[in-house]
Structures are given as C-alpha cells and as structure tokens.
Short mmCIF file of C-alpha atoms in Angstrom, two decimals:
data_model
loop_
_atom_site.label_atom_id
_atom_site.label_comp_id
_atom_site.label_asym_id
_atom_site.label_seq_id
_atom_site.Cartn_x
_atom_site.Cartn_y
_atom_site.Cartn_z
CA UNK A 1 -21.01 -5.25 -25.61
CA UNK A 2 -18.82 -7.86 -26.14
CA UNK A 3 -20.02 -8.87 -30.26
CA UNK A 4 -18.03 -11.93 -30.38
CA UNK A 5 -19.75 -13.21 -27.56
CA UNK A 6 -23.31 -12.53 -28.53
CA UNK A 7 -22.91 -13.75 -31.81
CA UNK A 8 -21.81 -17.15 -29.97
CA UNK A 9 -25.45 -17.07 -28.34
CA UNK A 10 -26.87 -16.25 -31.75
CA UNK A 11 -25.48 -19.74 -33.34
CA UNK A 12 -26.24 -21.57 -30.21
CA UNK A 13 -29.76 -21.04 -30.28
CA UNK A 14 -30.15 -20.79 -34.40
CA UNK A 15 -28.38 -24.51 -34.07
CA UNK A 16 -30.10 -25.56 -31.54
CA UNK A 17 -33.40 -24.62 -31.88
CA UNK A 18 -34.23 -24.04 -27.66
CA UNK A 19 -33.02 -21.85 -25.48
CA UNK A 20 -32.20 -24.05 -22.72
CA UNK A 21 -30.30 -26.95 -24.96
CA UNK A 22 -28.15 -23.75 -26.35
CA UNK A 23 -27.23 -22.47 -22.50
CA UNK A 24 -26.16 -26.58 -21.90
CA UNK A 25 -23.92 -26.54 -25.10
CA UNK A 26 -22.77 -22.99 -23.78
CA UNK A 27 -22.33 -24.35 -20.15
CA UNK A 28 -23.97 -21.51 -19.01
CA UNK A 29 -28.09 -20.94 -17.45
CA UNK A 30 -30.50 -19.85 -19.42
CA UNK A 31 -31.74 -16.19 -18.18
CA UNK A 32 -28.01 -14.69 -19.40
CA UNK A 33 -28.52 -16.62 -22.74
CA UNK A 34 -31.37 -14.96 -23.11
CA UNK A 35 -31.15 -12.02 -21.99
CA UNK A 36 -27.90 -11.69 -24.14
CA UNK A 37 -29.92 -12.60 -27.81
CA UNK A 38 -32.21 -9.30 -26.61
CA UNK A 39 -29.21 -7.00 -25.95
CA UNK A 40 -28.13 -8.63 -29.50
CA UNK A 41 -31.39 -7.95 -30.78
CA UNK A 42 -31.21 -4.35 -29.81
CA UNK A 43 -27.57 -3.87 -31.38
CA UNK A 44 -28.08 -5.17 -34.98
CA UNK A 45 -31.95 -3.62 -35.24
CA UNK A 46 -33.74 -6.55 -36.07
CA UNK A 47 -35.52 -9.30 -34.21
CA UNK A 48 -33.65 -12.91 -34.30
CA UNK A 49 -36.04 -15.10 -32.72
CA UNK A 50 -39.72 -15.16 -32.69
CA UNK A 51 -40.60 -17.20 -29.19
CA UNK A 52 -43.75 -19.01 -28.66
CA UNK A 53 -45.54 -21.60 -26.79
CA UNK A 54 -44.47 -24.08 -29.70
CA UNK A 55 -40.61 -22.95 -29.27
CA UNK A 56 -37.88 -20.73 -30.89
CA UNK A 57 -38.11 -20.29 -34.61
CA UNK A 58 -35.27 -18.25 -36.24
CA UNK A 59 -36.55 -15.36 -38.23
CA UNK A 60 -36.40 -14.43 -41.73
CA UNK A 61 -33.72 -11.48 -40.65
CA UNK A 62 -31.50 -14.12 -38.74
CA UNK A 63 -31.19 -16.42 -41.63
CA UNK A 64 -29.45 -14.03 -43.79
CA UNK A 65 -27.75 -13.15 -41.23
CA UNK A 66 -26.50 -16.12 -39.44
CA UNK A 67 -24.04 -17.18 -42.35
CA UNK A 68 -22.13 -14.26 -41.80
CA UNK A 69 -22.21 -14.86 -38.19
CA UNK A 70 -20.79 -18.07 -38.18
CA UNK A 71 -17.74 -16.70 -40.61
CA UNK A 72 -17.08 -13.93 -37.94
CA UNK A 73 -16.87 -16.47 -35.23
CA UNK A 74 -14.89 -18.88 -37.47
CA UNK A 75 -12.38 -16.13 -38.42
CA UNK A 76 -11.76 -15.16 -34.40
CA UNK A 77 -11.38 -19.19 -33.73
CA UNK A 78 -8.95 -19.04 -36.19
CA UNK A 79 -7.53 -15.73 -34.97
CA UNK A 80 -7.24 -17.27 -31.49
CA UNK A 81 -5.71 -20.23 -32.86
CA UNK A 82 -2.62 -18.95 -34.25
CA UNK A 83 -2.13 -16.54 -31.82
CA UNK A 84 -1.56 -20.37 -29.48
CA UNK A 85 0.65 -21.52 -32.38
CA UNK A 86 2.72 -18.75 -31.53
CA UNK A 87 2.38 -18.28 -28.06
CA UNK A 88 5.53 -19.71 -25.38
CA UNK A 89 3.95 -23.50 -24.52
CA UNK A 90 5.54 -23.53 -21.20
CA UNK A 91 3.66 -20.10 -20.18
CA UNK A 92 0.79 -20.12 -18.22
CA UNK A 93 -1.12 -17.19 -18.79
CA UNK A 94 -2.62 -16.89 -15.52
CA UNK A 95 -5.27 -13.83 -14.58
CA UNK A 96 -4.97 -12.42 -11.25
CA UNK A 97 -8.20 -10.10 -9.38
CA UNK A 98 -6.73 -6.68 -8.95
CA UNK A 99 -8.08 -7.58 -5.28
CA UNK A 100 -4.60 -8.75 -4.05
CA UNK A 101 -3.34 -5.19 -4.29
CA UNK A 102 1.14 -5.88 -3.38
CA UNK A 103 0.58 -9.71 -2.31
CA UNK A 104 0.46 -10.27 -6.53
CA UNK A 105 4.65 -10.18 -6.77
CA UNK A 106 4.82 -12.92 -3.71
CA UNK A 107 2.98 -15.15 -5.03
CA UNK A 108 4.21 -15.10 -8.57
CA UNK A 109 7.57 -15.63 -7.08
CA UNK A 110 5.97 -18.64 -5.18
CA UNK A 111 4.87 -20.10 -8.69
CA UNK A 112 8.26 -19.32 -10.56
CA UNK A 113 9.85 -21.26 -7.54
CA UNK A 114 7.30 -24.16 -7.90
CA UNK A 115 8.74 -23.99 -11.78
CA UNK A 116 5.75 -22.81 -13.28
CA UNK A 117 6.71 -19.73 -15.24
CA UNK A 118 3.85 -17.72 -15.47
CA UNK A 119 2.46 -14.23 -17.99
CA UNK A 120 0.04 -12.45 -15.30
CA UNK A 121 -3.15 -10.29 -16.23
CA UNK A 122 -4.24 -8.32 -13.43
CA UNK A 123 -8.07 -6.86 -13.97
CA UNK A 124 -11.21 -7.10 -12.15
CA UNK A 125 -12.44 -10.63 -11.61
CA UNK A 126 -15.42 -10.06 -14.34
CA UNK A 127 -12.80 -9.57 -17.04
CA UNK A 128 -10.40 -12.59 -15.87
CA UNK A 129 -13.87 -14.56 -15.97
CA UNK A 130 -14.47 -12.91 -19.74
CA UNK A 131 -11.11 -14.19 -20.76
CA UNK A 132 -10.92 -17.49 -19.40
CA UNK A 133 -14.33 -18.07 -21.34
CA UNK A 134 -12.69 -16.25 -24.57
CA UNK A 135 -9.62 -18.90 -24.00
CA UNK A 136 -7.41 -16.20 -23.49
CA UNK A 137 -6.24 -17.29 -20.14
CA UNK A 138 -5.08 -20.57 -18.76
CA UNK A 139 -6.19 -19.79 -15.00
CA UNK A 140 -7.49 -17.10 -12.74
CA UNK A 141 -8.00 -15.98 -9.43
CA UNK A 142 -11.02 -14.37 -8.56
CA UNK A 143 -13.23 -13.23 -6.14
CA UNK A 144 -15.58 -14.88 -4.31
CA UNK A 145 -18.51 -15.40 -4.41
CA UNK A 146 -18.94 -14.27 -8.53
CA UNK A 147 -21.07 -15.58 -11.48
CA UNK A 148 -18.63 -19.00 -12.85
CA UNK A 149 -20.84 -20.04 -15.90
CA UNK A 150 -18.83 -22.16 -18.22
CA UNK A 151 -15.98 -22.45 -16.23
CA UNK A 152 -14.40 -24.91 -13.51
CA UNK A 153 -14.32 -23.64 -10.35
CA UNK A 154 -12.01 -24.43 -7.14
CA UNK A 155 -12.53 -24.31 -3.19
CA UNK A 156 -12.68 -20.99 -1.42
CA UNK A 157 -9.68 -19.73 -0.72
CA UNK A 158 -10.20 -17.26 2.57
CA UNK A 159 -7.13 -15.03 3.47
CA UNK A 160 -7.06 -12.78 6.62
CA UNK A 161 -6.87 -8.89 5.68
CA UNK A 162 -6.25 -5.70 7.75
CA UNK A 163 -7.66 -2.42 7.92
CA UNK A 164 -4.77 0.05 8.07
CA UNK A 165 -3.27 3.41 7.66
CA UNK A 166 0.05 4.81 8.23
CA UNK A 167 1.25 5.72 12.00
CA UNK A 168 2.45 8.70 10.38
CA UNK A 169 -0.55 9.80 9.34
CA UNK A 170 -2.64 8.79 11.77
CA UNK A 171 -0.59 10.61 14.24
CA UNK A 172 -1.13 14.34 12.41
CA UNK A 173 -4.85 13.51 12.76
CA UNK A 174 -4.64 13.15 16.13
CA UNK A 175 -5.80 9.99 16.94
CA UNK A 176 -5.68 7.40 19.61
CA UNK A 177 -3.04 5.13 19.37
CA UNK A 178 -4.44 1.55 17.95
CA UNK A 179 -4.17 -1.84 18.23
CA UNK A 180 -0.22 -3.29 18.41
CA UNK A 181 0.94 -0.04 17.04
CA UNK A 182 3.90 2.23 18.57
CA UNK A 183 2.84 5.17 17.05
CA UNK A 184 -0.94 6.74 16.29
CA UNK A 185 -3.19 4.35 15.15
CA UNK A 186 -5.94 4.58 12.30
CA UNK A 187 -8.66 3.92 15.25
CA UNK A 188 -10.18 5.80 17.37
CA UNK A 189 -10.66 4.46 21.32
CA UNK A 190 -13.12 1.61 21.13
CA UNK A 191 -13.94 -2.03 21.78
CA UNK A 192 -12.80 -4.12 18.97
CA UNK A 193 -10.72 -7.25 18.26
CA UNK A 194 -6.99 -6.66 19.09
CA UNK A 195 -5.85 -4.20 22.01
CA UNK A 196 -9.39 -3.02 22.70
CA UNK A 197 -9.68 -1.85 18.94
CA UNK A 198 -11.44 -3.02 16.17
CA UNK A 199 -13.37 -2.07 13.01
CA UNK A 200 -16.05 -0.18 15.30
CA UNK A 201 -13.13 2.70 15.81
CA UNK A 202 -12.29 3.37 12.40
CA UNK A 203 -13.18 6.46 11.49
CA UNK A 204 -12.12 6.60 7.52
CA UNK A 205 -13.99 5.07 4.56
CA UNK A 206 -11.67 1.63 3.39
CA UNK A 207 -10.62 2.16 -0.59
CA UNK A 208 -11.43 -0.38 -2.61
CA UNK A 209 -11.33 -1.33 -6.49
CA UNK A 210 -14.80 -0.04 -8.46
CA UNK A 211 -17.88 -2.46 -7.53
CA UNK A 212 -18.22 -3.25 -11.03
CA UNK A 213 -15.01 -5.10 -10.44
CA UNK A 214 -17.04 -8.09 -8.87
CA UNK A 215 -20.55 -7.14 -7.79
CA UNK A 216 -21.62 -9.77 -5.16
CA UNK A 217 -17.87 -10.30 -3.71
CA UNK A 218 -18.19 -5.95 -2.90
CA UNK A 219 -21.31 -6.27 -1.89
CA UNK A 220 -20.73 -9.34 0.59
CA UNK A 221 -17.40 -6.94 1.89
CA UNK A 222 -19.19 -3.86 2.21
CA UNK A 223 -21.86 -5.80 4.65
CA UNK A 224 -18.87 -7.48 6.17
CA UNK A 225 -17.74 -4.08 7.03
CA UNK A 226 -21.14 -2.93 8.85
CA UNK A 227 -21.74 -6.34 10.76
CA UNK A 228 -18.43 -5.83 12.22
CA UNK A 229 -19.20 -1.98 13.73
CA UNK A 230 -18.01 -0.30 10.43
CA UNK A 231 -20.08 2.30 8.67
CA UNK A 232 -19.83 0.44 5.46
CA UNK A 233 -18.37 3.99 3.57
CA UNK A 234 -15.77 2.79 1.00
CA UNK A 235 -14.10 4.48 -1.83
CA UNK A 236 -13.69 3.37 -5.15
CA UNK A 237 -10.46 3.33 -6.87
CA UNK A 238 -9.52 1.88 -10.19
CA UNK A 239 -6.43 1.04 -9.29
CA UNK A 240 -3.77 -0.40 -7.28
CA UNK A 241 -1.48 3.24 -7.20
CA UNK A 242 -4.76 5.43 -6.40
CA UNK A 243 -5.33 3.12 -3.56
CA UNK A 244 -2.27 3.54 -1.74
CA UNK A 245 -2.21 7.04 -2.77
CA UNK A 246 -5.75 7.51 -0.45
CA UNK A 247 -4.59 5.83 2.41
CA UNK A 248 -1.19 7.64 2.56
CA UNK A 249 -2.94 10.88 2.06
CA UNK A 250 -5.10 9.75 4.77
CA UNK A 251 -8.75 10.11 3.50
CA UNK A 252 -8.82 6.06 3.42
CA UNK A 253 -8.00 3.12 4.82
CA UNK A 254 -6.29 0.19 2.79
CA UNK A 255 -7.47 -2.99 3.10
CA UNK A 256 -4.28 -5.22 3.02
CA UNK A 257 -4.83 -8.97 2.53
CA UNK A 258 -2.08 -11.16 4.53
CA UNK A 259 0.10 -12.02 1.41
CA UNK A 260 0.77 -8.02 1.28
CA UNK A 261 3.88 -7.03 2.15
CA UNK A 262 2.29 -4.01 3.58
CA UNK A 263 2.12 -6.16 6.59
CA UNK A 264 6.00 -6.24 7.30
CA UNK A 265 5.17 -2.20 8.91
CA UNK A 266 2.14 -3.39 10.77
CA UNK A 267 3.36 -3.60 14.42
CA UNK A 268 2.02 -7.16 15.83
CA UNK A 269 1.04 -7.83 12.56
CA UNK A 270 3.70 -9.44 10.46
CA UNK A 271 3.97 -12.67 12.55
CA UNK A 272 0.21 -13.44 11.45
CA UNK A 273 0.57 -12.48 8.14
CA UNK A 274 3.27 -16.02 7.91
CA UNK A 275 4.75 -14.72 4.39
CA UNK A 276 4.82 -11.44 4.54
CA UNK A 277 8.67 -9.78 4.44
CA UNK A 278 10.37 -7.80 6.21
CA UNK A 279 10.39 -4.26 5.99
CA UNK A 280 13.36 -2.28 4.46
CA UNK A 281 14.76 0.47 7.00
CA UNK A 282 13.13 4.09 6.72
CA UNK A 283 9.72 2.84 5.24
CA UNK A 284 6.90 4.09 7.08
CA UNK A 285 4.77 1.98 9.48
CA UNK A 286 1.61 1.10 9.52
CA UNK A 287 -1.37 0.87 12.17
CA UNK A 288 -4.55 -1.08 11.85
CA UNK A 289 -7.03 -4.10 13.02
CA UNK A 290 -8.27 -7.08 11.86
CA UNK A 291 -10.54 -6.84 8.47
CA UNK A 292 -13.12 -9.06 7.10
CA UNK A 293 -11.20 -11.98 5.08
CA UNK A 294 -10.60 -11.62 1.29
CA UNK A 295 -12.27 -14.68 -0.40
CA UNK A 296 -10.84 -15.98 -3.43
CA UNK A 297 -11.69 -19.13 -6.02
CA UNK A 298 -9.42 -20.40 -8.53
CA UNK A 299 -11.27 -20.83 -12.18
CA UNK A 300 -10.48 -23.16 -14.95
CA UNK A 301 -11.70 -23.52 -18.64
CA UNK A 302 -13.48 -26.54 -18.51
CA UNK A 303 -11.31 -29.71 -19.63
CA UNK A 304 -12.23 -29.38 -23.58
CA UNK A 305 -11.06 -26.22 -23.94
CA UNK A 306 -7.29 -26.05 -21.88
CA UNK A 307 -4.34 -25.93 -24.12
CA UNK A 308 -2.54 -29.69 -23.74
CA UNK A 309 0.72 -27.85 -22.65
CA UNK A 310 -0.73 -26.57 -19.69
CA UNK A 311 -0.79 -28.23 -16.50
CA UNK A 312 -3.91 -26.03 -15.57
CA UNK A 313 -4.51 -28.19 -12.49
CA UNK A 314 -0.80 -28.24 -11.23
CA UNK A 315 -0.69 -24.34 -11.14
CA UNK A 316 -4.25 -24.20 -9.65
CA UNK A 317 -2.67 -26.72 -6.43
CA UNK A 318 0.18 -24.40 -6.15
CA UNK A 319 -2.15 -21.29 -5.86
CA UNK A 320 -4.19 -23.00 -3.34
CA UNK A 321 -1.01 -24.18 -1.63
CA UNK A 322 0.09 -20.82 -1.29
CA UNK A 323 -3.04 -19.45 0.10
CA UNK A 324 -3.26 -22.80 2.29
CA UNK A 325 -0.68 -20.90 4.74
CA UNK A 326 -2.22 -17.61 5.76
CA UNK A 327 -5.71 -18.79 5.70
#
C-alpha cells in the first residue's frame, strides 16, 4: 500500500469534512476515496471516520493522529521539492507502458530529434499513472482504456500490431507456411486476413506483460484475441527480455506493435509498419498476421501541478505525431 497516498485521502476528508468534496479536491471519484480510508483503516488499527446519515465526523483516534499525518505529507512535499530544485529543467521525465516492447528506442529518437531531450521510465501503465499523480513524471504513455483519475488525458492513440514468430522456428515445428512469409510461418492453414491466414491459425498462446500491468486494456486484448478466431491463451511475462525469449523458443507468439523494429524481418510487413528499419544482414526473420491494434493515451498532471519548465503539451503533440503515422 502506497502510505503516502492514503494519508493524502486521510487529510482530504479530515479537511473536508465529506467524502465526495475530498474526491473533487483529489480530482478523483468517490468509491476509490473511500475505499482507500478503509484499506487505511485496516493498516494503522484504528477507525478514522465514523459515517452516518448526518455525515463524516473524524474520530477521537484520527485527531491525534492527523497532526502527524499532515507533517509526513509535508516532509515528502518538501522531499519532492528539492529533488525538482535539483533535477535537469530541460528534462522531461516522460513514463513509457512496457507495452511498446522495441518500438520504445524509435520513438525516443523521434523526440530527441523534435529537441525534446527526454529521462524515460518504462513500467506498467498503473505505475506511470501512480507517478504522474506522485509528480514524479512529466508525461506518460499508457494503455488504453485504464482508470485516469486526477490526471489529463489525450486522444486514443491506435497502432496496428502483429502476431509473429520466427520463420526459423516455425519451420522446425513443422508448420504451414503463413501469410507474406518465405519461410514457415507461425500459422497453421486457415482463413484469415492476409494470404488466407489470420489469427484463427495460430496455434501458440501470444506473451504478454502480467495483467496487473493494466487490467481493462488486457482484458479488452485478450477478447480482441477470441473475436478474431484466437483462443484467447496468453502468457504472462514481466518483461520485455522474457518475452522475446518465449517467442524465439517458440512456446509464444510476440505481439509486435508497428513502431517495433521487429517488423523490418516480417516479410510483407515492413512497408505497413511506415517507420520501422531495416533489418541488419544475418538476423532472423519473422512470420506472422495481422493482430488486434495496441491502444495507447497520453496522460498529463493536470495544469496546477506541471513543473513551469516543461512544455508538457509540446512533448504530448510530438508523441501523438509520431503515432499519427502508423495508425
């Protein structure tokens, strides 16, 4: 549990006296302000609030200990503060979902050439979300769709993926060859999208990163996956290296979003994927089909809480720029 946080509920409510004037203050609803004073509750041992008909009324417990509360969260404000003082200005420290697997390097070089240098945190979109509300990021990119509370959110951004796995390895297993591939595909024969193949052929579960990464945006991919002829199996990997470590051991197939560079040994596949580079002689191809599109939102602290040196909504254009040409 995040005790900073909670104790932020804990003044909100003691100052303002209602539940749902604290979650406006907060900018946040009221069922997560609530339920986060119970899990509060439950971690200190000793009841907060009494809640009636009549309203909230602090309890004898709280007001001894809501003074120290408020020097807690005074002392991390302060913490937070310097820590700016002696941050670089012209850095934007910009969180990244873990989502975008190799297309991250690509579009960081897009930014640095748009002159916005840039100190990346790549994580699961519910901890760039926890940051950005903690102030410890300028901007984020996250999946879509996801809980936004508090935050400033930007138009989905939808980029085309594939479902792929080597030709090599596709070819040991015996498969049929696949959709714009010259070698065996990751597909068995079947009707589908490209060539006669689509996501009804593929045998393998697709790796992913862990659900708890971003509930609803797995959720929405995993029915993506079964509406298009998929069995929905997926395996969840914590990170970027296990990922590609499944697929090229061939017990998965990768889910590659456009931007991936992946695409550049995807046969047919490079010429749709706009940005994607070229491949490097000897690395190993790749077959696959068309996947169900990665959606993404850029997120902003709201405009009383971005650091003045920032030009939060300059880098959030040039994000959406860069997405603007593969979606």
């Amino acid at each position: 549990m995040d005790l900073l946080k909670h104790l932020g509920f804990f003044r909100a409510v003691a100052d303002a006296r209602h539940f749902g004037n604290a979650a406006a203050d907060l900018g946040m609803t009221q069922p997560p302000l609530s339920q986060g004073i119970r899990r509060l509750e439950r971690r200190l041992g000793v009841r907060l609030f009494d809640r009636d008909a009549r309203g909230v009324r602090i309890t004898a417990a709280g007001q001894q200990l809501l003074p120290a509360a408020r020097d807690l969260l005074d002392a991390a404000d302060d913490l937070v503060t310097a820590a700016r003082d002696l941050a670089l200005p012209e850095q934007v420290r910009l969180g990244l979902a873990a989502d975008l697997e190799d297309g991250i390097p690509g579009m960081l070089r897009a930014l640095a050439a748009d002159g916005a240098p840039v100190a990346p945190t790549v994580a699961g979109s519910v901890e760039v979300v926890d940051l950005l509300r903690d102030g410890l990021l300028d901007v984020g990119l996250v999946r879509h769709p996801g809980v936004l509370d508090g935050l400033t959110a930007g138009p989905v951004l939808v980029v085309p993926t594939w479902v792929v796995v080597p030709e090599v390895v596709a070819g040991r297993a015996g498969l049929a060859r696949g959709a714009a591939s010259s070698g065996g595909a990751a597909v068995a024969a079947g009707p589908g999208t490209a060539g006669g193949i689509g996501l009804p052929a593929v045998t393998l579960p697709v790796a992913v990163p862990p659900r708890h990464h971003q509930p609803p945006a797995h959720d929405q991919f995993v029915d993506a996956l079964r509406r298009a002829g998929h069995s929905g199996a997926v395996v969840e990997a914590r990170d970027a290296a296990q990922r590609r470590a499944l697929v090229a051991a061939g017990v998965a197939a990768g889910r590659v979003p456009a931007v991936d560079p992946v695409l550049a040994r995807l046969p047919g596949a490079a010429s749709d994927a706009g940005s994607a580079p070229s491949a490097e002689a000897g690395e190993p191809g790749y077959a696959g089909v068309p996947g169900p599109p990665l959606r993404l939102r850029v997120a902003l602290p709201h405009s009383a809480q971005r650091r003045p040196e920032v030009d939060h909504d300059g880098v959030a254009a040039a994000i959406q720029s860069y997405f603007g040409t593969v979606a």
